[in-house]
Short mmCIF file of C-alpha atoms (C1' of nucleotides) in Angstrom, two decimals:
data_model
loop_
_atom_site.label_atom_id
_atom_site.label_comp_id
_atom_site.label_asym_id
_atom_site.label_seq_id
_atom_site.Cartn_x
_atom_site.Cartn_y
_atom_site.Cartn_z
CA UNK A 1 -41.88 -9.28 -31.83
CA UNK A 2 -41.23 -7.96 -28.29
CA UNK A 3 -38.22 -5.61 -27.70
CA UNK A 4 -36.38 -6.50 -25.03
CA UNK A 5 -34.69 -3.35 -23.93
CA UNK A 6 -32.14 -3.84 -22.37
CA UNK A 7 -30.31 -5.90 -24.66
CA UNK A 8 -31.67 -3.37 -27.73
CA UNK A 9 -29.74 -0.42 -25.66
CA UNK A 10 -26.67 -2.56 -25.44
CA UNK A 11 -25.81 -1.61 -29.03
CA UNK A 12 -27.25 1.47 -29.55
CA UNK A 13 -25.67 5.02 -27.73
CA UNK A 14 -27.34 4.28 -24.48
CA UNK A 15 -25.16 6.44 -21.98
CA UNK A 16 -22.26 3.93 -20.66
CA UNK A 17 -21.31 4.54 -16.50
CA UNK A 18 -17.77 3.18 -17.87
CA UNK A 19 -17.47 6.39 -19.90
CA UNK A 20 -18.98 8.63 -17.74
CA UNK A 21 -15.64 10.49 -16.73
CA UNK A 22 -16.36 11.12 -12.65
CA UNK A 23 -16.44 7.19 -12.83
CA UNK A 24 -13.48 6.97 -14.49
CA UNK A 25 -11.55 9.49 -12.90
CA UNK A 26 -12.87 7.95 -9.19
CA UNK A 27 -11.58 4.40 -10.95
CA UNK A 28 -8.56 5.77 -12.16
CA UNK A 29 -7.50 7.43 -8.96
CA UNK A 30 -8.36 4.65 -6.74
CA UNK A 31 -6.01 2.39 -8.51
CA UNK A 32 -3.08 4.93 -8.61
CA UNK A 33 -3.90 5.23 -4.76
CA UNK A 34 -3.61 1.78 -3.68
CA UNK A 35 -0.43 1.22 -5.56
CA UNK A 36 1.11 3.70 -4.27
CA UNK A 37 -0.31 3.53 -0.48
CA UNK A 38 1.94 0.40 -0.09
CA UNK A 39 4.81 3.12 0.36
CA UNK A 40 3.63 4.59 3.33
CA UNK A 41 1.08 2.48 4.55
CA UNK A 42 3.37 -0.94 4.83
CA UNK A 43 6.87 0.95 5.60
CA UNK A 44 5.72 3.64 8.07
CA UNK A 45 1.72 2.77 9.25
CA UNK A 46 0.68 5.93 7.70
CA UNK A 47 -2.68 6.72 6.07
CA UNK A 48 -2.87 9.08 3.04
CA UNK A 49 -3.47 12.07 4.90
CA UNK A 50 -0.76 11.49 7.16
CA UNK A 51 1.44 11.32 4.14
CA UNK A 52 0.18 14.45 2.58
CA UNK A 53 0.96 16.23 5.77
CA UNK A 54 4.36 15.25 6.15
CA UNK A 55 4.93 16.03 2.52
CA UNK A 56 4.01 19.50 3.15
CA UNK A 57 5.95 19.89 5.87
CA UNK A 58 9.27 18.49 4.64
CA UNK A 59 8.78 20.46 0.90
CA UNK A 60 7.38 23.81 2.35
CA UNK A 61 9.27 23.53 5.92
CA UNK A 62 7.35 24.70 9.23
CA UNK A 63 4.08 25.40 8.81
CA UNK A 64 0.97 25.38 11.85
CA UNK A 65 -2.10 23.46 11.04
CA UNK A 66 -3.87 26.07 9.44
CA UNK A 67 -1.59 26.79 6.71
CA UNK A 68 -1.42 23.04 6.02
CA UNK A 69 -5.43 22.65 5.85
CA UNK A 70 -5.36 26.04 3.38
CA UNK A 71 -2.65 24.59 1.56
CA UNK A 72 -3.11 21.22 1.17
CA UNK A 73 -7.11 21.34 1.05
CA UNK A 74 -7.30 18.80 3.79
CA UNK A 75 -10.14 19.66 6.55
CA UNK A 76 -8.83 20.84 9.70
CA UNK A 77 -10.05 18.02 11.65
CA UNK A 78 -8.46 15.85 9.37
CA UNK A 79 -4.77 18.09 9.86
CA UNK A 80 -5.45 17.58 13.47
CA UNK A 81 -5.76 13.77 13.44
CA UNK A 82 -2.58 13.57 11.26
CA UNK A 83 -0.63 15.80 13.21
CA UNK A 84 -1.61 13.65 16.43
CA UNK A 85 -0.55 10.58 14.54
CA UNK A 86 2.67 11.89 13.27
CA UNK A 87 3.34 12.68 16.77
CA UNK A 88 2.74 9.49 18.27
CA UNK A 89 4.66 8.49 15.56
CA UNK A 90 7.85 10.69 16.63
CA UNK A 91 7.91 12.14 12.88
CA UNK A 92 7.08 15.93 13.94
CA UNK A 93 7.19 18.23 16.69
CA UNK A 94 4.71 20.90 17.93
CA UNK A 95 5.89 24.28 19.39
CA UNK A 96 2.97 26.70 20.76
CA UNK A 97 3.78 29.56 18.49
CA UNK A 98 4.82 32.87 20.53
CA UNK A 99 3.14 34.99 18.75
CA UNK A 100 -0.20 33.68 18.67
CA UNK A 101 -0.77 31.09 21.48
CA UNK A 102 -3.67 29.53 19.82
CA UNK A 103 -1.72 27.80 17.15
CA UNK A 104 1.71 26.00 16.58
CA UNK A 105 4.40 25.34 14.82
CA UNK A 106 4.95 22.30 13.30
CA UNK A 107 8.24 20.51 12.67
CA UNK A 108 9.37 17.23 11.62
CA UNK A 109 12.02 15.67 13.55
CA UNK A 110 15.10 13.88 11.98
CA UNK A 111 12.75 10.31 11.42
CA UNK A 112 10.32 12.42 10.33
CA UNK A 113 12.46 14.22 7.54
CA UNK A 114 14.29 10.74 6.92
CA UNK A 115 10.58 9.59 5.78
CA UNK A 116 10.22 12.41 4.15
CA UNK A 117 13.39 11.77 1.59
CA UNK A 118 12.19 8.36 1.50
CA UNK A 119 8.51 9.09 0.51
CA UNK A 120 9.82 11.62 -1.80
CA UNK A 121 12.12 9.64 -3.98
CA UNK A 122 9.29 6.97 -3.90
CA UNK A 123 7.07 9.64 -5.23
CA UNK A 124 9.37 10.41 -7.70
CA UNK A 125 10.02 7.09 -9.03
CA UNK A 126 5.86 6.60 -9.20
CA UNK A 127 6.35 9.24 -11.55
CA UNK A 128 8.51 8.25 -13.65
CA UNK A 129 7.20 4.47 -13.83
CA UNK A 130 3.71 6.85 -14.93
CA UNK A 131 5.30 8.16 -17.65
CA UNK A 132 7.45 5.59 -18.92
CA UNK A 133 4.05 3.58 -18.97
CA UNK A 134 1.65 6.56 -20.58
CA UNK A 135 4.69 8.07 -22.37
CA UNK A 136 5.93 11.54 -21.48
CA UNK A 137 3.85 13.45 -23.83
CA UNK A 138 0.44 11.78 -22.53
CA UNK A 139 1.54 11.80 -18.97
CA UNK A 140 2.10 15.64 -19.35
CA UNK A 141 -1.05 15.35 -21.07
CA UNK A 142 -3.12 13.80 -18.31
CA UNK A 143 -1.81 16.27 -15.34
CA UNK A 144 -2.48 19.33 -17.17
CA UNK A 145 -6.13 18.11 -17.98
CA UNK A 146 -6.56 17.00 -13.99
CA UNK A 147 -5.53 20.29 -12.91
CA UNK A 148 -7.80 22.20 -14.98
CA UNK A 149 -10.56 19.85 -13.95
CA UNK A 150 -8.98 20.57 -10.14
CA UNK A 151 -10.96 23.85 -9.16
CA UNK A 152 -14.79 22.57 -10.21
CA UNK B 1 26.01 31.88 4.04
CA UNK B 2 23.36 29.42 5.54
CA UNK B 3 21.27 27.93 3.07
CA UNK B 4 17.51 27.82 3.80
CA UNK B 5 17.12 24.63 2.67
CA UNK B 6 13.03 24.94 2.11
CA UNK B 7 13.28 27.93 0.44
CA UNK B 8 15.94 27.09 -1.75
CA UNK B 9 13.89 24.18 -2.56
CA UNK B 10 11.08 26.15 -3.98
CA UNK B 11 13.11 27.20 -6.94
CA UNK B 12 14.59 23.95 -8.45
CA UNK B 13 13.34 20.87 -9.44
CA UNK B 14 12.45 18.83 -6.24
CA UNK B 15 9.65 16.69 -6.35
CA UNK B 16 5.81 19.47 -5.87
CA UNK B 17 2.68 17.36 -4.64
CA UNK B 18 0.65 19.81 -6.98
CA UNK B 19 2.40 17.85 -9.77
CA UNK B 20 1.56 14.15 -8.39
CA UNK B 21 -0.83 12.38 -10.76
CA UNK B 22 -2.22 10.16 -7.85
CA UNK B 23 -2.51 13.12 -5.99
CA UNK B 24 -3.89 15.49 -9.02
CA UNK B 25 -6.09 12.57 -10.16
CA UNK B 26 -7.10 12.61 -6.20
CA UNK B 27 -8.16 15.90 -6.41
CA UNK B 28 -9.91 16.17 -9.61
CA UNK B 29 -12.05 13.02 -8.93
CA UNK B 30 -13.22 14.29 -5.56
CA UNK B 31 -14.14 17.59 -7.66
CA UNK B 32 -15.92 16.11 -10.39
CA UNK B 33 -17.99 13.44 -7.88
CA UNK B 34 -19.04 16.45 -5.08
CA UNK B 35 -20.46 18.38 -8.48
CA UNK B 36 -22.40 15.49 -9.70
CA UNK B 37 -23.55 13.58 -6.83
CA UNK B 38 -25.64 16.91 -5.59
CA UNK B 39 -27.95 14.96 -8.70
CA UNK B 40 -28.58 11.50 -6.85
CA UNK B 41 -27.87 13.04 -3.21
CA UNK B 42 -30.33 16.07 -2.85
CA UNK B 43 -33.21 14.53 -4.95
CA UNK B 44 -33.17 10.77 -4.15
CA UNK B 45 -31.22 10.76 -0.73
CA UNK B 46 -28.34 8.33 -2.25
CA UNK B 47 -25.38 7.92 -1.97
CA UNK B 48 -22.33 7.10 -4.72
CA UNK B 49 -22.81 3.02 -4.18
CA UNK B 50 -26.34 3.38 -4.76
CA UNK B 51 -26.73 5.78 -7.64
CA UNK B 52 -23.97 3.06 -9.09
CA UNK B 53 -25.59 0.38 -8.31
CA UNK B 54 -29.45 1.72 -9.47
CA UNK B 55 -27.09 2.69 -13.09
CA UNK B 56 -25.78 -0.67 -13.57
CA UNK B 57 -29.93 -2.62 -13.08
CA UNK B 58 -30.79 0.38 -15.21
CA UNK B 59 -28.30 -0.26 -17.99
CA UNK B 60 -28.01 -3.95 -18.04
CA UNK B 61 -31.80 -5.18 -16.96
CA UNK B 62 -32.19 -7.65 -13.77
CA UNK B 63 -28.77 -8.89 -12.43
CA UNK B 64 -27.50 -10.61 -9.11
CA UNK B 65 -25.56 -8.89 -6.75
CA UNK B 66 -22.90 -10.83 -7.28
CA UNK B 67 -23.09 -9.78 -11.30
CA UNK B 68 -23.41 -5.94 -10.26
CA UNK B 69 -19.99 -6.43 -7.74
CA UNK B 70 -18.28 -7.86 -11.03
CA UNK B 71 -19.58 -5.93 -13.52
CA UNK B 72 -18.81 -2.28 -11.36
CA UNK B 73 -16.28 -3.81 -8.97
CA UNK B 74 -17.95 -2.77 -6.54
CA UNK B 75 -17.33 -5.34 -3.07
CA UNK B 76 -20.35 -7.28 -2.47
CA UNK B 77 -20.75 -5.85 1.34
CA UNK B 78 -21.04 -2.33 -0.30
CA UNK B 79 -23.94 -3.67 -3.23
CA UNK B 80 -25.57 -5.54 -0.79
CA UNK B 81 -25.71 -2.29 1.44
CA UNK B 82 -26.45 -0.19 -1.51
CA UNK B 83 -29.22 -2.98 -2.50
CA UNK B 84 -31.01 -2.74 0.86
CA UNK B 85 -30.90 0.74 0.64
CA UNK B 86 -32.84 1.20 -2.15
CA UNK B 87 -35.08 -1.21 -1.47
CA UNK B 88 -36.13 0.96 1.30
CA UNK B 89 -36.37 3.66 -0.99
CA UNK B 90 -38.56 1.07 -2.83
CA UNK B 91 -37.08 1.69 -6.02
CA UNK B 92 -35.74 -1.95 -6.45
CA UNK B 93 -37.41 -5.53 -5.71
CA UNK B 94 -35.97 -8.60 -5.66
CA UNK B 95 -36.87 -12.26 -5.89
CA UNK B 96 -34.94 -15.49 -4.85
CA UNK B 97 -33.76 -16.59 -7.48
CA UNK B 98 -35.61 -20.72 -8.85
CA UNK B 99 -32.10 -22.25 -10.08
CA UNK B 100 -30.00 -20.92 -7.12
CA UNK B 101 -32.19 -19.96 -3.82
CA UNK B 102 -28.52 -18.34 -2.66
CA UNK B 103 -29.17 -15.62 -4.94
CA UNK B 104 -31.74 -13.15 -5.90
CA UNK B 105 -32.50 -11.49 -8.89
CA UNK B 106 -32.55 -7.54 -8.23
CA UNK B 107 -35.58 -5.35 -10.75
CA UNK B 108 -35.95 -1.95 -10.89
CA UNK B 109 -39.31 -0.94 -9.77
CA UNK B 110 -41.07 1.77 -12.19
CA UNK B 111 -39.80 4.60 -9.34
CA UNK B 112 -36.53 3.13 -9.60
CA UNK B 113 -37.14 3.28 -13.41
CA UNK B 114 -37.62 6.40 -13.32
CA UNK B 115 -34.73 7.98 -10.88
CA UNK B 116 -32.69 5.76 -13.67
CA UNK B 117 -33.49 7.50 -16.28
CA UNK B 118 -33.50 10.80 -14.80
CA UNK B 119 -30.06 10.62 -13.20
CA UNK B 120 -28.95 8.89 -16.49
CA UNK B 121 -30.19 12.02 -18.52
CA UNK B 122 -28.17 14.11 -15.57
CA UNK B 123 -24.99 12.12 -16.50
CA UNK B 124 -25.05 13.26 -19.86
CA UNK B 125 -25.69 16.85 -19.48
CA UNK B 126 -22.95 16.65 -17.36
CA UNK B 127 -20.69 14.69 -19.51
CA UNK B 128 -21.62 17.66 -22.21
CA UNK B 129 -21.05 20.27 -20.10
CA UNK B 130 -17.74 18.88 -19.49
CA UNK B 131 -16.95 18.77 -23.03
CA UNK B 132 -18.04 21.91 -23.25
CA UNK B 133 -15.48 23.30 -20.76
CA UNK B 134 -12.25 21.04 -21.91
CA UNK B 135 -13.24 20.86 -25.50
CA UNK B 136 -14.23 17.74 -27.23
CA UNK B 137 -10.91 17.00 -28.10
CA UNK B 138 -9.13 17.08 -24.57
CA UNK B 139 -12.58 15.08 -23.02
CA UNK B 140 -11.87 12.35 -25.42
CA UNK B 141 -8.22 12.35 -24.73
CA UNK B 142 -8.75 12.34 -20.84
CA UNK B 143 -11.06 9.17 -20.97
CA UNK B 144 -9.03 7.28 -22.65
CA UNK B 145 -5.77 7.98 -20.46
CA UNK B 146 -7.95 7.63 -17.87
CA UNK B 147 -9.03 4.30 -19.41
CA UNK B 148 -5.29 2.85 -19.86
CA UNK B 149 -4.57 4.05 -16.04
CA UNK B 150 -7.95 2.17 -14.44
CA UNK B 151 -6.48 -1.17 -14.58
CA UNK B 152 -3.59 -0.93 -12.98
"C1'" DT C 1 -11.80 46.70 31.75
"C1'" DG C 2 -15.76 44.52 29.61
"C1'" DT C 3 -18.09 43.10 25.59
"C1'" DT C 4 -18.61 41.14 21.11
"C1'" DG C 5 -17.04 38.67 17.39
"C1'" DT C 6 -13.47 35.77 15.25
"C1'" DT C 7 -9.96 32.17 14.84
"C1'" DA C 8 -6.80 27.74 15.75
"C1'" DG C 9 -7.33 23.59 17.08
"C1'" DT C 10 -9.68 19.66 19.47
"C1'" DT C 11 -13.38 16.61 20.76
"C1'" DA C 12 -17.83 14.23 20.51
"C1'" DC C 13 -21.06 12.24 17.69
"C1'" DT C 14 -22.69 10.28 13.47
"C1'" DT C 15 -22.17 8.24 9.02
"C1'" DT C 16 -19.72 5.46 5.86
"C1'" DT C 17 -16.38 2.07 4.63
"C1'" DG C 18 -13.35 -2.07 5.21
"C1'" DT C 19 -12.52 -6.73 7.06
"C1'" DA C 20 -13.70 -10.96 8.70
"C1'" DA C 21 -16.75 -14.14 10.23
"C1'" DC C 22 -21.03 -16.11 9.52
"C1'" DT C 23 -25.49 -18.51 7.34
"C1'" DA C 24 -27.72 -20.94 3.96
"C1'" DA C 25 -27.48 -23.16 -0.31
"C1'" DC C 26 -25.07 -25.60 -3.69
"C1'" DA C 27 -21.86 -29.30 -5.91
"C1'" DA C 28 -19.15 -33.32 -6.30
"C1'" DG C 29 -17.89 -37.47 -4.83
"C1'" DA C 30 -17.30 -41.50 -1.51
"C1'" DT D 1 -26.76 -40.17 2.45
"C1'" DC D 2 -22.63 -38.08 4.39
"C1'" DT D 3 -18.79 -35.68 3.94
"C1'" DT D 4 -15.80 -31.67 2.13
"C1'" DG D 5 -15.27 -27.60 -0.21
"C1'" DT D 6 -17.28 -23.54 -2.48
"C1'" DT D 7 -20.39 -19.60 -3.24
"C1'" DA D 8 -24.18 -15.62 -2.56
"C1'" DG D 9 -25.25 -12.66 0.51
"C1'" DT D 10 -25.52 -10.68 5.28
"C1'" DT D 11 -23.98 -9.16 9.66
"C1'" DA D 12 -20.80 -7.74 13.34
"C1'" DC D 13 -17.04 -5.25 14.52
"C1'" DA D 14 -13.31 -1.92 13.71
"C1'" DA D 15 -11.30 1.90 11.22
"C1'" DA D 16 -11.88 6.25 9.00
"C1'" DA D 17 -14.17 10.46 7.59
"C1'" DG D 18 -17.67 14.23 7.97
"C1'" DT D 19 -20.19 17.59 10.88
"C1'" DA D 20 -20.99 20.35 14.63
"C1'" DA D 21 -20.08 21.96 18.91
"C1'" DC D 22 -16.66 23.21 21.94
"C1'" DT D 23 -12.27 25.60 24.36
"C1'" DA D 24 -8.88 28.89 24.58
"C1'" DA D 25 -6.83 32.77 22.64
"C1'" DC D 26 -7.04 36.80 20.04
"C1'" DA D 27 -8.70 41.56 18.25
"C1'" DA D 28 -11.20 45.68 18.25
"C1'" DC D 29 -13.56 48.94 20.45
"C1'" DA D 30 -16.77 51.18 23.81
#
DNA sequence: TGTTGTTAGTTACTTTTGTAACTAACAAGA
DNA sequence: TCTTGTTAGTTACAAAAGTAACTAACAACA
């Protein structure tokens, strides 16, 4: 009788891609990022870096480009093309900082700290939903796992 | 006394983006998938599509593109990209198919064989290794929240 | 002051991905 | 056979991201 493999490994403890957790975790957190994308994407024509930017700026307060890239682990280049949007967008300000005329300050204007709220409370009720779905234990659970997994 | 509103902030319970689960989940799957694809990149010159795509012929035996987009929902412009790709590489052949000339059935090639195997071997050391770090417990418990958060 | 090395931020170029339109083949009737 | 509608896969075009080179400003020191 001639084994046909592949169906043979079907049943047997052939490694699975669907448990194979950078798969799942890339799954996982492409899901959770298009649901949530609708919030800034549809409202204010942002893209996810954009968000992340503003975010930093309305919960840390002025910051130049630098100190967002550091912070946020977002390539400057990638800082620099939010910022520009942001700007075109109204939502922040640049000042050449006095001190060192290579960089600036950044600060968002009143739309830009109105989006902020917004995008905040949003976040905040994505949370929630999260938990009430996992349950607060697991939910807890799950971001204290990802953020040992964070570093490596 | 004026306030300082951002620094105030820091102390009470507004809303951190270190504690976002679609931005932790971001972050940890980025991790994770920089680590592992040095195993398909360096050697074989692929990218994430194709390893994926090379995992899924290697697992299930010939399929279609169109059974590969379903099976790893993956959109068919990417597996047909991926599927060119490593033809070139020559580590995948395919034939039209007799019962629908639309479609082709994809094979592995022995190279592509064994790059399968090889990478699948890497995907468990790294799985281990991973189990290793978190503890058996925890990597079991991740997957599965991870599991019940890929849907949706 | 002039030189050397570094840094903040931008730009140019390339690679990758997403979206939509397309081709060729099929299927079910009229 | 001749529609009409659907499907597998590709291609063309646009959007986004990565990489490297660049500009302007700084810093330290001969």
């Amino acid at each position: 009788m001639i084994k046909k493999l592949a169906q043979t490994r079907e049943s047997d403890d052939i490694f699975e891609l669907s448990s194979f957790t950078p798969y799942l975790l890339n799954q996982a957190a492409e899901a959770q990022s298009d649901v949530f994308s609708r919030n800034y994407r549809d409202r204010y024509g942002m893209l996810r870096t954009e968000w992340r930017v503003l975010f930093h700026l309305g919960r840390h307060g002025d910051m130049s480009a630098k100190e967002i890239s550091e912070s946020a682990s977002i390539h400057k280049t990638k800082v620099s093309r939010a910022v520009r949007a942001l700007e075109e967008k109204r939502f922040l300000s640049r000042v050449t900082s006095p001190d060192d005329r290579r960089s600036e300050r950044l600060s968002l204007r009143p739309p830009g700290q109105e989006a902020f709220r917004h995008l905040s409370r949003a976040a905040q009720d994505y949370e929630a939903a999260l938990e009430q779905r996992l349950g607060k234990r697991d939910a807890c659970k799950l971001r204290e796992l990802l953020k040992r997994l964070d570093g490596t």
